[in-house]
Coordinates of C-alpha atoms in Angstrom, one line a residue:
M145 CA -29.5 -31.5 -44.7
S146 CA -26.9 -31.3 -41.9
S147 CA -26.1 -34.6 -40.2
S148 CA -26.8 -34.7 -36.4
P149 CA -23.8 -35.0 -34.0
P150 CA -22.5 -38.5 -33.0
P151 CA -23.9 -40.0 -29.7
P152 CA -21.4 -39.7 -26.8
A153 CA -20.1 -43.3 -27.3
A154 CA -19.3 -42.7 -31.0
A155 CA -17.5 -39.5 -30.2
A156 CA -15.5 -41.2 -27.5
A157 CA -14.5 -44.1 -29.8
A158 CA -13.0 -41.5 -32.3
S159 CA -11.0 -39.7 -29.7
L160 CA -7.3 -39.3 -29.8
D161 CA -4.6 -38.9 -27.2
L162 CA -2.3 -35.9 -27.0
D163 CA 0.2 -37.6 -29.5
G164 CA -2.7 -38.2 -32.1
N165 CA -3.1 -41.9 -31.4
P166 CA -6.5 -43.5 -31.1
I167 CA -7.5 -44.0 -27.4
A168 CA -8.6 -47.8 -27.1
P169 CA -11.2 -48.6 -24.5
L170 CA -9.9 -49.7 -21.1
T171 CA -11.1 -51.8 -18.3
I172 CA -10.4 -49.8 -15.1
C173 CA -10.4 -51.3 -11.7
M174 CA -11.2 -48.2 -9.4
I175 CA -10.5 -48.8 -5.8
G176 CA -12.4 -46.3 -3.6
A177 CA -14.8 -45.6 -6.4
G178 CA -17.6 -44.8 -3.9
G179 CA -15.9 -41.5 -2.4
F180 CA -15.7 -38.0 -3.3
I181 CA -13.0 -38.2 -6.1
G182 CA -14.1 -41.6 -7.3
S183 CA -17.7 -40.6 -7.7
H184 CA -16.7 -37.7 -9.9
L185 CA -14.2 -39.8 -11.9
C186 CA -17.0 -42.5 -12.5
E187 CA -19.3 -39.8 -13.9
K188 CA -16.7 -38.4 -16.2
L189 CA -15.6 -41.9 -17.5
M190 CA -19.3 -42.9 -18.1
A191 CA -20.2 -39.6 -19.7
E192 CA -17.3 -39.0 -22.0
T193 CA -15.3 -42.2 -22.7
N194 CA -16.0 -45.9 -23.7
H195 CA -14.0 -47.1 -20.8
V196 CA -15.4 -49.9 -18.6
V197 CA -15.2 -49.4 -14.7
F198 CA -15.0 -52.0 -11.9
A199 CA -16.2 -49.8 -9.0
V200 CA -14.6 -51.3 -5.9
D201 CA -15.7 -49.8 -2.4
V202 CA -17.5 -50.7 0.9
Y203 CA -20.0 -48.0 0.3
S204 CA -21.9 -47.0 -2.9
D205 CA -23.9 -43.9 -1.8
K206 CA -22.2 -41.4 -3.9
I207 CA -22.4 -43.6 -7.0
R208 CA -25.9 -45.0 -6.5
H209 CA -27.2 -43.1 -9.5
L210 CA -24.7 -45.1 -11.6
V211 CA -24.8 -48.4 -10.2
D212 CA -28.0 -49.1 -8.2
P213 CA -29.1 -50.3 -10.7
A214 CA -27.0 -49.0 -13.7
P215 CA -29.1 -47.0 -16.1
P216 CA -29.8 -49.0 -19.3
H217 CA -27.1 -47.1 -21.3
L218 CA -24.5 -47.9 -18.8
V219 CA -25.2 -51.7 -18.4
G220 CA -21.8 -53.5 -19.1
R221 CA -20.0 -50.2 -18.5
I222 CA -19.9 -50.1 -14.8
S223 CA -20.3 -52.6 -12.0
F224 CA -20.1 -52.2 -8.4
H225 CA -18.0 -54.6 -6.3
R226 CA -18.5 -54.3 -2.5
L227 CA -15.4 -55.5 -0.9
N228 CA -12.8 -54.3 1.6
I229 CA -9.4 -54.4 0.1
K230 CA -7.9 -55.5 3.5
N231 CA -8.9 -59.1 3.3
D232 CA -10.8 -59.9 0.1
S233 CA -9.3 -62.5 -2.3
R234 CA -11.5 -61.1 -5.0
L235 CA -9.3 -58.1 -5.5
E236 CA -6.6 -59.8 -7.3
G237 CA -8.9 -61.2 -9.7
L238 CA -10.4 -57.7 -10.4
I239 CA -7.0 -56.4 -11.0
K240 CA -6.1 -59.2 -13.4
M241 CA -9.2 -58.6 -15.5
A242 CA -8.6 -54.8 -15.8
D243 CA -6.0 -52.9 -17.9
L244 CA -5.4 -50.2 -15.3
T245 CA -5.9 -50.0 -11.5
I246 CA -6.7 -46.6 -9.8
N247 CA -6.2 -46.7 -6.1
L248 CA -8.1 -43.9 -4.3
A249 CA -8.6 -45.8 -1.0
A250 CA -7.4 -44.0 2.1
I251 CA -8.0 -42.5 5.4
C252 CA -7.5 -38.8 4.6
T253 CA -9.0 -36.8 7.3
P254 CA -6.7 -34.6 9.6
A255 CA -8.6 -35.4 12.8
D256 CA -8.2 -39.1 12.2
Y257 CA -4.2 -38.7 11.8
N258 CA -4.1 -37.7 15.4
T259 CA -6.8 -39.9 17.0
R260 CA -6.3 -43.0 14.8
P261 CA -2.8 -43.0 13.7
L262 CA -2.5 -46.9 13.6
D263 CA -5.7 -47.0 11.4
T264 CA -4.2 -44.1 9.2
I265 CA -0.9 -45.9 8.7
Y266 CA -2.5 -49.5 8.0
S267 CA -5.1 -47.8 5.6
N268 CA -2.4 -45.8 3.6
F269 CA 0.5 -48.2 3.6
I270 CA -0.3 -51.7 4.6
D271 CA -3.7 -52.0 2.8
A272 CA -2.0 -50.5 -0.3
L273 CA 0.6 -53.1 -0.5
P274 CA -1.4 -55.9 -2.1
V275 CA -2.6 -53.5 -4.8
V276 CA 0.9 -52.6 -5.6
K277 CA 2.0 -56.2 -5.6
Y278 CA -0.9 -57.5 -7.7
C279 CA -0.2 -54.8 -10.4
S280 CA 3.4 -55.4 -10.5
E281 CA 3.1 -59.2 -10.6
N282 CA 0.4 -59.2 -13.3
N283 CA 2.1 -56.4 -15.5
K284 CA -0.9 -54.0 -14.9
R285 CA -0.6 -50.3 -15.0
L286 CA -1.4 -48.4 -11.6
I287 CA -2.4 -44.8 -10.9
H288 CA -1.9 -44.3 -7.2
F289 CA -3.4 -41.4 -5.4
S290 CA -1.1 -39.8 -2.9
T291 CA -1.4 -36.5 -1.2
C292 CA 0.4 -33.0 -1.1
E293 CA 0.9 -33.8 2.6
V294 CA 4.2 -35.9 1.6
Y295 CA 5.8 -32.6 1.2
G296 CA 5.3 -32.0 5.1
K297 CA 6.6 -28.5 6.0
T298 CA 8.2 -26.0 3.7
I299 CA 11.8 -25.0 4.0
G300 CA 10.7 -21.5 4.8
S301 CA 8.8 -22.5 7.7
F302 CA 12.0 -23.0 9.5
L303 CA 13.1 -19.4 9.0
P304 CA 12.1 -16.5 11.3
S305 CA 8.6 -15.3 10.5
D306 CA 9.9 -12.0 9.4
H307 CA 12.7 -13.3 7.3
P308 CA 12.8 -12.0 3.6
L309 CA 13.5 -15.4 2.2
R310 CA 10.1 -16.8 3.3
K311 CA 8.7 -14.9 0.5
E312 CA 11.0 -16.3 -2.3
P313 CA 9.3 -19.2 -4.1
E314 CA 12.1 -21.6 -3.8
F315 CA 11.4 -21.7 0.0
Y316 CA 7.7 -22.7 -0.3
V317 CA 6.7 -23.7 -3.9
L318 CA 6.5 -27.5 -3.8
K319 CA 8.2 -29.4 -6.8
E320 CA 7.6 -33.2 -7.3
D321 CA 11.2 -34.0 -8.2
E322 CA 13.2 -31.5 -6.2
S323 CA 11.4 -30.5 -2.9
P324 CA 12.4 -32.4 0.3
C325 CA 9.8 -34.1 2.4
I326 CA 10.1 -32.6 5.9
F327 CA 8.0 -33.9 8.7
G328 CA 7.6 -33.1 12.4
P329 CA 8.9 -35.2 15.2
I330 CA 7.4 -38.6 16.0
V331 CA 5.4 -37.5 18.9
K332 CA 3.4 -35.3 16.5
Q333 CA 1.0 -38.1 15.2
R334 CA -0.4 -35.6 12.7
W335 CA 2.4 -36.8 10.3
S336 CA 1.3 -40.4 10.4
Y337 CA -0.6 -39.9 7.2
A338 CA 2.1 -38.2 5.3
C339 CA 4.8 -40.7 6.4
A340 CA 2.5 -43.7 5.2
K341 CA 1.8 -42.0 2.0
Q342 CA 5.4 -41.1 1.3
L343 CA 6.3 -44.7 2.1
I344 CA 3.9 -46.2 -0.3
E345 CA 5.3 -43.8 -3.0
R346 CA 8.7 -44.9 -2.4
L347 CA 7.6 -48.6 -2.7
I348 CA 5.7 -47.9 -5.9
F349 CA 8.8 -46.0 -7.4
A350 CA 11.0 -48.9 -6.4
E351 CA 8.7 -51.4 -8.0
G352 CA 8.9 -49.3 -11.3
A353 CA 12.7 -49.2 -11.0
E354 CA 13.3 -52.9 -10.2
N355 CA 10.4 -54.8 -11.6
G356 CA 9.1 -52.5 -14.4
L357 CA 5.7 -51.6 -12.9
E358 CA 4.0 -48.9 -14.9
F359 CA 2.7 -46.3 -12.5
T360 CA 1.7 -42.7 -12.1
I361 CA 1.4 -40.9 -8.7
V362 CA -1.0 -38.2 -8.1
R363 CA -0.6 -35.6 -5.3
P364 CA -3.9 -33.8 -5.0
F365 CA -3.8 -30.3 -3.4
N366 CA -7.2 -29.6 -1.8
W367 CA -9.7 -30.8 -4.4
I368 CA -13.0 -29.2 -3.8
G369 CA -16.6 -29.7 -4.8
P370 CA -19.9 -31.5 -4.4
R371 CA -20.0 -34.7 -2.4
M372 CA -16.9 -33.8 -0.5
D373 CA -16.6 -35.6 2.8
F374 CA -19.5 -35.8 5.1
I375 CA -21.6 -33.7 7.4
P376 CA -21.4 -34.9 11.1
G377 CA -24.6 -36.6 12.2
V378 CA -26.1 -36.6 8.8
D379 CA -24.2 -38.9 6.5
G380 CA -21.3 -39.3 8.8
P381 CA -20.5 -39.9 12.6
S382 CA -21.8 -37.1 15.0
E383 CA -18.3 -36.9 16.4
G384 CA -16.6 -36.9 13.1
V385 CA -14.3 -33.9 12.1
P386 CA -14.2 -33.7 8.1
R387 CA -11.7 -31.6 6.2
V388 CA -11.8 -27.8 6.3
L389 CA -14.4 -27.0 3.6
A390 CA -16.9 -29.6 5.1
C391 CA -16.2 -28.4 8.6
F392 CA -17.0 -24.9 7.6
S393 CA -20.0 -26.1 5.6
N394 CA -21.2 -27.8 8.6
N395 CA -20.8 -24.7 10.8
L396 CA -22.7 -22.6 8.1
L397 CA -25.4 -25.0 7.8
R398 CA -26.0 -24.9 11.6
R399 CA -25.5 -21.2 12.0
E400 CA -22.6 -21.8 14.1
P401 CA -19.4 -19.7 14.2
L402 CA -16.6 -21.1 12.0
Q403 CA -13.8 -22.4 14.0
L404 CA -10.4 -21.2 12.8
V405 CA -7.6 -23.5 14.1
D406 CA -4.6 -21.4 15.5
G407 CA -6.2 -18.3 14.0
G408 CA -6.5 -19.7 10.4
Q409 CA -3.1 -18.4 9.3
S410 CA -2.1 -21.6 7.3
Q411 CA -2.0 -20.8 3.6
R412 CA -3.5 -23.4 1.1
T413 CA -4.5 -23.6 -2.5
F414 CA -7.8 -25.1 -3.7
V415 CA -8.9 -26.6 -7.0
Y416 CA -12.3 -27.5 -8.4
I417 CA -12.9 -31.3 -8.7
K418 CA -14.1 -31.0 -12.2
D419 CA -10.8 -29.3 -13.2
A420 CA -8.8 -31.9 -11.2
I421 CA -10.7 -34.9 -12.9
E422 CA -9.7 -33.5 -16.4
A423 CA -6.1 -34.0 -15.3
V424 CA -6.8 -37.5 -14.2
L425 CA -8.5 -38.4 -17.4
L426 CA -5.4 -37.2 -19.3
M427 CA -3.3 -39.5 -17.2
I428 CA -5.5 -42.4 -18.0
E429 CA -5.5 -41.9 -21.7
N430 CA -1.9 -40.8 -22.1
P431 CA 0.1 -43.5 -20.6
A432 CA 3.2 -42.8 -22.7
R433 CA 3.3 -39.3 -21.1
A434 CA 2.1 -40.2 -17.6
N435 CA 3.9 -43.5 -16.8
G436 CA 6.7 -43.0 -14.3
Q437 CA 5.7 -39.4 -13.3
I438 CA 4.4 -37.9 -10.1
F439 CA 1.9 -35.1 -10.7
N440 CA 1.0 -32.1 -8.4
V441 CA -2.6 -31.4 -9.2
G442 CA -3.8 -28.2 -7.7
N443 CA -4.2 -24.4 -8.5
P444 CA -1.7 -22.0 -7.3
N445 CA -3.9 -19.1 -8.4
N446 CA -6.4 -20.1 -5.8
E447 CA -4.2 -19.3 -2.8
V448 CA -5.7 -18.1 0.5
T449 CA -5.2 -18.3 4.2
V450 CA -7.7 -20.5 6.0
R451 CA -9.1 -17.4 7.6
E452 CA -9.7 -15.9 4.1
L453 CA -11.4 -19.0 3.0
A454 CA -13.6 -18.8 6.1
E455 CA -14.6 -15.2 5.2
M456 CA -15.2 -16.0 1.6
M457 CA -17.3 -19.1 2.5
T458 CA -19.4 -17.0 4.8
E459 CA -20.1 -14.4 2.3
V460 CA -21.0 -16.9 -0.5
Y461 CA -23.3 -19.0 1.7
A462 CA -25.1 -15.9 2.7
N463 CA -25.9 -15.2 -0.9
V464 CA -26.7 -18.9 -1.6
S465 CA -28.9 -19.5 1.3
G466 CA -30.4 -15.9 1.8
E467 CA -29.4 -16.1 5.5
I468 CA -27.7 -13.2 7.2
P469 CA -24.4 -14.2 8.7
L470 CA -23.9 -14.3 12.4
D471 CA -22.6 -11.2 14.2
E472 CA -19.5 -13.0 15.2
P473 CA -19.0 -15.6 12.2
M474 CA -15.6 -16.9 13.3
I475 CA -14.0 -17.8 16.5
D476 CA -10.3 -18.8 17.0
V477 CA -9.6 -22.3 18.7
S478 CA -6.2 -23.9 19.4
S479 CA -5.0 -26.9 17.4
K480 CA -4.9 -28.8 20.7
Q481 CA -8.6 -27.8 21.5
F482 CA -9.7 -28.9 18.0
Y483 CA -7.6 -31.8 17.2
G484 CA -6.0 -33.0 20.5
E485 CA -2.4 -33.5 21.5
G486 CA 0.0 -34.4 18.8
Y487 CA -1.2 -32.0 16.1
D488 CA 1.3 -30.2 13.8
D489 CA 0.8 -28.4 10.4
S490 CA 2.5 -26.8 7.3
D491 CA 2.5 -23.2 7.1
K492 CA 2.2 -23.1 3.3
R493 CA 1.4 -25.7 0.6
I494 CA 1.8 -24.2 -3.0
P495 CA 2.1 -26.7 -5.9
D496 CA 4.7 -26.2 -8.8
M497 CA 2.7 -27.0 -12.0
T498 CA 5.7 -27.3 -14.5
I499 CA 5.7 -31.1 -14.8
I500 CA 1.9 -31.8 -15.3
N501 CA 1.6 -28.8 -17.8
K502 CA 4.7 -30.1 -19.9
Q503 CA 3.6 -33.7 -19.9
L504 CA -0.1 -33.3 -20.2
G505 CA -0.8 -29.7 -21.0
W506 CA -3.2 -29.3 -18.2
N507 CA -4.0 -26.2 -16.4
P508 CA -6.8 -25.5 -13.8
K509 CA -9.5 -23.1 -14.8
T510 CA -12.0 -22.3 -12.2
P511 CA -11.6 -19.5 -9.6
L512 CA -12.1 -20.3 -6.1
R513 CA -15.2 -18.3 -5.5
D514 CA -17.0 -19.9 -8.6
F515 CA -16.6 -23.4 -7.1
L516 CA -17.4 -22.3 -3.6
E517 CA -20.7 -21.1 -5.0
T518 CA -21.4 -24.4 -6.7
T519 CA -20.3 -26.5 -3.7
L520 CA -22.2 -24.5 -1.0
T521 CA -25.3 -24.4 -3.3
Y522 CA -25.0 -28.2 -3.3
Q523 CA -24.4 -28.4 0.4
H524 CA -27.4 -26.1 1.2
K525 CA -29.7 -28.1 -1.1
T526 CA -28.7 -31.6 0.1
Y527 CA -28.2 -31.0 3.8
K528 CA -30.1 -27.9 5.2
E529 CA -33.4 -29.8 5.8
A530 CA -31.8 -32.8 7.3
I531 CA -29.8 -30.5 9.7
K532 CA -33.0 -28.6 10.6
R533 CA -34.8 -31.9 11.5
Q534 CA -31.7 -33.2 13.4
M535 CA -31.5 -30.0 15.4
S536 CA -35.2 -29.9 16.3
Q537 CA -35.1 -33.6 17.5
V538 CA -32.2 -32.6 19.7
S539 CA -34.2 -29.6 21.1
A540 CA -37.1 -31.7 21.7
S541 CA -35.2 -34.3 23.6
S542 CA -33.4 -31.7 25.8

């Protein structure tokens, strides 16, 4: 008679790192655990490992199923700590009790960079300083989430639009240890986010060099999936402007034309959140390979213009919802009209994957269309009825 497979906890206890060493259970202080990335990472850690998580955030909506209350099998594995890292003395205590701190906290919405540059700089640099300080002083490992925006503009963007070198990879592929970080002028407030993120990266790197801080820096390239951002007026402010996928989802759910900023000619790559979380788990469980590294985490195979993304989302959502697309599904708007004064952008953002593949053996798997279908199915199921009610209330009051 064959034996039954071990339960998840037993399987996790027996797992090995990439060098064949047993993986010891860790206690992880996850700052920003209630957000998009944090919620998926908490799910992964609870389902597939024996690690313990202190989930730190102001909001717990996206992890309520894990912490409010914790299911019986997760009691003692995950605990929610409602605190604001700006001014709460409990933070240092949680970091001291943990083996590893993961900092996901950030203001990371392009509309905010322009309209709330001070909050953006404080959130991404000033508020992150105590986290770095506590980790360094207490000899605790840190995984810090930065952004692909630290690269700024590509070298190729300064060449004439028809210049043949713009098509050469060395002029647009972004490498962690080689590519320069090129930002626009100070009057372009859009770069407040990238500058703050780059400065905290430099501080972390300096702490490693001078004080022995064990760190890993993650540069996400457009991670996409369920629970990303918010839908304005439903689970976010009515005047809010989320990132591109949630913006387009909001338009589709409301049967409004998708707004293409400056014609949607910027090129981007997108990676599925579940693929990206696999990369983060490898970083967590392979410190010997991840410490001192900066990792691009993206999928260069999923490169599209923003206009192509809009076209694909319109087609996929029609299949998911059964609704016929609008006769004019897209409209062009200027960046000034959409974001206000001070907006600037990069033309192309393609990650080089050499370092993460070499150190962790990670490669993304999921094609863009597949995870757009998963994400838009979630958006439709989660938000469609709420938006209908909201729109009917607006009509009734007008």
